[in-house]
CSV table of C-alpha atoms in Angstrom, one decimal:
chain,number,residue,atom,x,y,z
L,245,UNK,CA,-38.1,-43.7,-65.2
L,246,UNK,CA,-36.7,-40.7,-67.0
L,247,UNK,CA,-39.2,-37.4,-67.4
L,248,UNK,CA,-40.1,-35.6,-70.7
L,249,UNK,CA,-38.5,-32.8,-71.5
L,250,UNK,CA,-39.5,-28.8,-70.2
L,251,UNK,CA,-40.0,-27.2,-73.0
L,252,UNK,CA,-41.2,-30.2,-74.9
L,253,UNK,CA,-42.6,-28.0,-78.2
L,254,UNK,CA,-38.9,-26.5,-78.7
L,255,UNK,CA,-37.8,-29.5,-78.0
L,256,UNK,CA,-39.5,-31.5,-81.1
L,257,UNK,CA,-39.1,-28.4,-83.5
L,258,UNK,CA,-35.2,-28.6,-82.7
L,259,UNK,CA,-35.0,-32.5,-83.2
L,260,UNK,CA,-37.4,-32.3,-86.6
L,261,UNK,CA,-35.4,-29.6,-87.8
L,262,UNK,CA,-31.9,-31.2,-87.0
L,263,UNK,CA,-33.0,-34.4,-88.7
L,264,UNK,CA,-34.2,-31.8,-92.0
L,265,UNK,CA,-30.1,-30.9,-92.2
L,266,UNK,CA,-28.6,-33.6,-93.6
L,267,UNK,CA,-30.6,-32.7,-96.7
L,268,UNK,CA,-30.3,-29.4,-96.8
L,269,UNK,CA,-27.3,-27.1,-95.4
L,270,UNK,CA,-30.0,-23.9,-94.8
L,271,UNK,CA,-31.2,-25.5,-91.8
L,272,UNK,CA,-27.8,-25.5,-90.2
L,273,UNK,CA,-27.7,-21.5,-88.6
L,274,UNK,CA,-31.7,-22.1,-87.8
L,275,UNK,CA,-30.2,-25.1,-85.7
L,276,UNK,CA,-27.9,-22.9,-84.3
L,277,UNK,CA,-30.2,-20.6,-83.1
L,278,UNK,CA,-32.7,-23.3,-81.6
L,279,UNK,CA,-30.1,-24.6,-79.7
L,280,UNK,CA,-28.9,-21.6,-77.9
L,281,UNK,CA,-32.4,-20.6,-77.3
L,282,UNK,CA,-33.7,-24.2,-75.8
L,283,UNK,CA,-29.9,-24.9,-74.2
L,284,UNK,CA,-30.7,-21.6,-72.3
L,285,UNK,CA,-34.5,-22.4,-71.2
L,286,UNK,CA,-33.5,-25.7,-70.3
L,287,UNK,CA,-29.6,-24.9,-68.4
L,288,UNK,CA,-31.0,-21.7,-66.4
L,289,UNK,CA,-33.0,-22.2,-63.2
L,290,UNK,CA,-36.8,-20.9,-63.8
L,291,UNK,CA,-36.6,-18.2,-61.5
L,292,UNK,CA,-33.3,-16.8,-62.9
L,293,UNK,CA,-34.6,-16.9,-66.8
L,294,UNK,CA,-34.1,-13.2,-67.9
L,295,UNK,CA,-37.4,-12.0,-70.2
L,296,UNK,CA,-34.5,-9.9,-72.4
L,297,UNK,CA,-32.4,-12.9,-73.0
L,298,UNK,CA,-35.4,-15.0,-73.8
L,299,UNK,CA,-37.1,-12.6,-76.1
L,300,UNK,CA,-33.5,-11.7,-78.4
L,301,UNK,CA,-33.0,-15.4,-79.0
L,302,UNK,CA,-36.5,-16.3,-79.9
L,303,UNK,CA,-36.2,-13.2,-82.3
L,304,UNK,CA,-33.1,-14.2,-83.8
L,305,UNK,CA,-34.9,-17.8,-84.3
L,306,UNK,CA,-38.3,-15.9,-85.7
L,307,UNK,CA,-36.1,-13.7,-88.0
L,308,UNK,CA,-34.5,-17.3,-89.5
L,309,UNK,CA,-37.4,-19.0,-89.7
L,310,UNK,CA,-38.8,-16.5,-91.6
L,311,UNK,CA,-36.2,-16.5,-93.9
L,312,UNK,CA,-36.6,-20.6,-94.5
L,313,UNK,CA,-40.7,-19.7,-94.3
L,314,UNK,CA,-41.0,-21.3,-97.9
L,315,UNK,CA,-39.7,-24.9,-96.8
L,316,UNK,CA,-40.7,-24.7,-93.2
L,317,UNK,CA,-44.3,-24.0,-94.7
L,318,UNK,CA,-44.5,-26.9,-97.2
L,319,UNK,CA,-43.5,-29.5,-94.5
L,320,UNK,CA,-46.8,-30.2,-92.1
L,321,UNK,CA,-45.0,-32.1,-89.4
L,322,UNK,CA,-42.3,-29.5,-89.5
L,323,UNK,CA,-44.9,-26.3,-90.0
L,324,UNK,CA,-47.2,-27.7,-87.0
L,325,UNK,CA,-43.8,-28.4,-84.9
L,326,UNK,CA,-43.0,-24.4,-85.4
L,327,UNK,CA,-46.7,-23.3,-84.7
L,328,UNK,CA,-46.3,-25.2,-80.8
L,329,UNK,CA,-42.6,-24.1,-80.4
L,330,UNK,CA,-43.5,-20.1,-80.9
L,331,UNK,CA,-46.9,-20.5,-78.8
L,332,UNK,CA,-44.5,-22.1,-75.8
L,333,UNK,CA,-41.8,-19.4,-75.7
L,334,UNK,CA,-44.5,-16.6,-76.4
L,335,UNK,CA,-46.3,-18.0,-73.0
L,336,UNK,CA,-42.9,-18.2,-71.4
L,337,UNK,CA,-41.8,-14.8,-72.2
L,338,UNK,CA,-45.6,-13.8,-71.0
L,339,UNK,CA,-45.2,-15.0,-67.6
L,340,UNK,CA,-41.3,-13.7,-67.4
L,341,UNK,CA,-42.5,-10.2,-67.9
L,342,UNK,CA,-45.2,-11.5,-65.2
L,343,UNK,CA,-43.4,-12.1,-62.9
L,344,UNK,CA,-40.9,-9.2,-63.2
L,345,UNK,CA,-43.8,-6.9,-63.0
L,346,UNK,CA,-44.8,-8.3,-60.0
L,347,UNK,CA,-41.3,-8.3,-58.7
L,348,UNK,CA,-41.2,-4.2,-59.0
L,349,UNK,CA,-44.3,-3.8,-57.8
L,350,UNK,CA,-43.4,-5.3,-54.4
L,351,UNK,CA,-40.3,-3.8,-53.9
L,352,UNK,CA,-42.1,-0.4,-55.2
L,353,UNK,CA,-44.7,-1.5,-52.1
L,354,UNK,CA,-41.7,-2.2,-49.9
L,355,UNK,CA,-40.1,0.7,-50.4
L,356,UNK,CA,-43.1,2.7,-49.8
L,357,UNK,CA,-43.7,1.3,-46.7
L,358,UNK,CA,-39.9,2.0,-45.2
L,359,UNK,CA,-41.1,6.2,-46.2
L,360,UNK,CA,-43.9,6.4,-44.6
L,361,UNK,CA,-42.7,4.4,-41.6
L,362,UNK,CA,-39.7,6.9,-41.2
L,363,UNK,CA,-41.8,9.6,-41.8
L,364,UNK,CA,-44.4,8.4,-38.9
L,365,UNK,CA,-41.5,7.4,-36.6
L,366,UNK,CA,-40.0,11.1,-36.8
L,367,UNK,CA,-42.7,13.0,-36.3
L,368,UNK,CA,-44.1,11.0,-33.6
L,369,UNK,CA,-40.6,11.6,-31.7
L,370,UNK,CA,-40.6,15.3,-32.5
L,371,UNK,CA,-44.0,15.7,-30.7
L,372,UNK,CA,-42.3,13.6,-28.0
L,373,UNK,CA,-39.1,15.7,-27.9
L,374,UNK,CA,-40.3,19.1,-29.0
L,375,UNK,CA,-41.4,21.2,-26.1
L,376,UNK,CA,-44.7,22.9,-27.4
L,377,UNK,CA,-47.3,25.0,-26.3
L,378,UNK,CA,-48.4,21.9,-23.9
L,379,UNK,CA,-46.3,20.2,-22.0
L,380,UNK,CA,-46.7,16.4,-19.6
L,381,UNK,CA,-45.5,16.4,-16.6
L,382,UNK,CA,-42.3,13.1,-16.4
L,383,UNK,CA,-45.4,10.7,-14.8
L,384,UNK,CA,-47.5,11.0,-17.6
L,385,UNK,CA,-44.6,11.4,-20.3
L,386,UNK,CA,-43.3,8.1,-19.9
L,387,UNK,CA,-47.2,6.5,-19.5
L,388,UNK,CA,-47.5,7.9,-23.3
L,389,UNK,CA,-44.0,6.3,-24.2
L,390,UNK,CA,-45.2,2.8,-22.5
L,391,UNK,CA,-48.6,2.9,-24.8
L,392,UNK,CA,-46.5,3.5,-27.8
L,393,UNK,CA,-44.1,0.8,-27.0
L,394,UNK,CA,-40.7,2.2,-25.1
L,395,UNK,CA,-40.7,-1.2,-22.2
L,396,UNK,CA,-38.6,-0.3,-19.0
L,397,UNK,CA,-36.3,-2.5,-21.0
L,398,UNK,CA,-36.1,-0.5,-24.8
L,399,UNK,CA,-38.7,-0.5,-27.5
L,400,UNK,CA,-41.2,-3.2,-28.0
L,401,UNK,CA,-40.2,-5.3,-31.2
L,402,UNK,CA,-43.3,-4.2,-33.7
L,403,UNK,CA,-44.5,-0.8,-32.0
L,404,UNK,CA,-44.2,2.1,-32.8
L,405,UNK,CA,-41.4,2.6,-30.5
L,406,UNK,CA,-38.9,0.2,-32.4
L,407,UNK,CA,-39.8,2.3,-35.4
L,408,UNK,CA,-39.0,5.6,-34.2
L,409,UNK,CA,-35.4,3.9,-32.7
L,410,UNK,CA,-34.9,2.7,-36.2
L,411,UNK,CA,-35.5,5.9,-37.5
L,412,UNK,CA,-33.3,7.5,-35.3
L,413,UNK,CA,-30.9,5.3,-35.9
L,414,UNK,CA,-30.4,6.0,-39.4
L,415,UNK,CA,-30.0,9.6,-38.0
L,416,UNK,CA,-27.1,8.7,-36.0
L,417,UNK,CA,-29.3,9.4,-33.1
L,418,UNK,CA,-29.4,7.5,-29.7
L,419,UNK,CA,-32.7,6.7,-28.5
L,420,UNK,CA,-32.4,5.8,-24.1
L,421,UNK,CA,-34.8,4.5,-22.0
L,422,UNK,CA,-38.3,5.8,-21.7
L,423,UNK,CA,-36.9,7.2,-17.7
L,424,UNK,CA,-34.6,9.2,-20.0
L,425,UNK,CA,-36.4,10.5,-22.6
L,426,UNK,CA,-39.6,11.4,-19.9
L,427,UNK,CA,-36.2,13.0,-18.1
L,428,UNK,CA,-35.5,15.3,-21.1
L,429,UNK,CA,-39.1,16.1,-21.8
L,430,UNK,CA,-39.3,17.3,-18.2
L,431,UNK,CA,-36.2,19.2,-18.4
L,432,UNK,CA,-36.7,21.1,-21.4
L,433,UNK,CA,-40.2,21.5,-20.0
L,434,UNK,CA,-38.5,22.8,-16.8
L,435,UNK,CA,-36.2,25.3,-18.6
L,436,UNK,CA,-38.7,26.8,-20.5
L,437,UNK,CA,-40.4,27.2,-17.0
L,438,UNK,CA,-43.5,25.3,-18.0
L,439,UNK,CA,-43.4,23.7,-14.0
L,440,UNK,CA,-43.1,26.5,-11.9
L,441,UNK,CA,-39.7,26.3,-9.1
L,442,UNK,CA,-37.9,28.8,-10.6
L,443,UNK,CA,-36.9,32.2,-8.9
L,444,UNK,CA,-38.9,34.9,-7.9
L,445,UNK,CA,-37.5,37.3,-10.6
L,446,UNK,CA,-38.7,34.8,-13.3
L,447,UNK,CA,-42.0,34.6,-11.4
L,448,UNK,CA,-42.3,38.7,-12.0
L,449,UNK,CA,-40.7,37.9,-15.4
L,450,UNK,CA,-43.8,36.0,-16.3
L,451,UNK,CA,-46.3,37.5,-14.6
L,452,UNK,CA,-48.0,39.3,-17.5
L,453,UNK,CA,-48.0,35.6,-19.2
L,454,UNK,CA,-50.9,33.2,-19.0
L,455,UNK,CA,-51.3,30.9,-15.9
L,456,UNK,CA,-49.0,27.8,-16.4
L,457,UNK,CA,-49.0,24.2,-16.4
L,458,UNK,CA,-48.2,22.7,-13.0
């Protein structure tokens, strides 16, 4: 059992019209042009059916049929055939623009996303790595990087870990365990001599400062 054909309105409108040529020779280039146009609908795969190639063959059709309006007109079978062929590729060239709208607006949506994902990943690690005017102790630095994802093993897949690694990454950055980044929190910490241990001249040094973290 064989199955109709896809477009089945260009379809008739081509065969009524190649059956009008024998009889006269000024339906041979509006042949032409149907066929390209339905060969194309009928060849390409659905989803790779380009709206612009649709549309400039349907207009080349529309532009001959108008110019064979007078025959085309007098002939019912022939004038109703034309009617259904223009309302199908109108419909299909409807839902190819559709769909390509739709198309942009997901990968506009994607795209979005990946920004504000990079943007939350690297500021989340600058407040991680940036010694400020508070700073955690190692214990409690790397109990913040196990709620936001960094495992004893690497980042969680899906936390906000993974996404600041991928955003270092793409900065050619290395992102180590949560041991080692707690480590350089604490040293950084340590250097700017937020934990106290340091020598007696830095003690007088700071002595006019405000108490400190310990």
């Amino acid at each position: 059992m064989t199955s109709g054909p896809e477009y089945p309105a260009a379809y008739a409108f081509l065969q009524l019209v190649q059956k009008k040529l024998p009889g006269n020779p000024d339906y041979a280039r509006l042949v032409t042009l149907l066929t390209l146009l339905h060969t194309y609908i009928t060849v390409t795969h659905a989803n790779s059916l380009e709206l612009n190639v649709v549309r400039d063959e349907f207009i080349a059709v529309m532009e001959e049929e108008d110019r064979m309006k007078a025959v085309i007109n007098v002939d019912k079978p022939l004038n109703k055939a034309n009617r259904a062929f223009q309302t199908e590729i109108v419909t299909l060239a409807a839902l190819l623009k559709l769909r390509d709208e739709e198309a942009e607006a997901r990968a506009e949506a994607e795209e979005e996303k990946k920004n504000q994902n990079r943007w939350l990943a690297t500021a989340v690690g600058g407040a991680l790595l940036t010694v400020g005017s508070v700073v955690v102790g190692p214990a409690l630095a790397v109990g913040v990087l196990n709620v936001i994802g960094f495992s004893s093993v690497g980042p969680v897949a899906g936390s906000l870990a993974a996404a600041i690694q991928s955003s270092a990454a793409m900065g050619g950055i290395a992102v180590g365990s949560p041991a080692e980044i707690a480590a350089g929190i604490a040293a950084l910490a340590a250097g700017a001599g937020f934990f106290g241990g340091g020598d007696e001249d830095d003690e007088d040094d700071n002595a006019g400062d405000g108490p400190l973290l310990t």
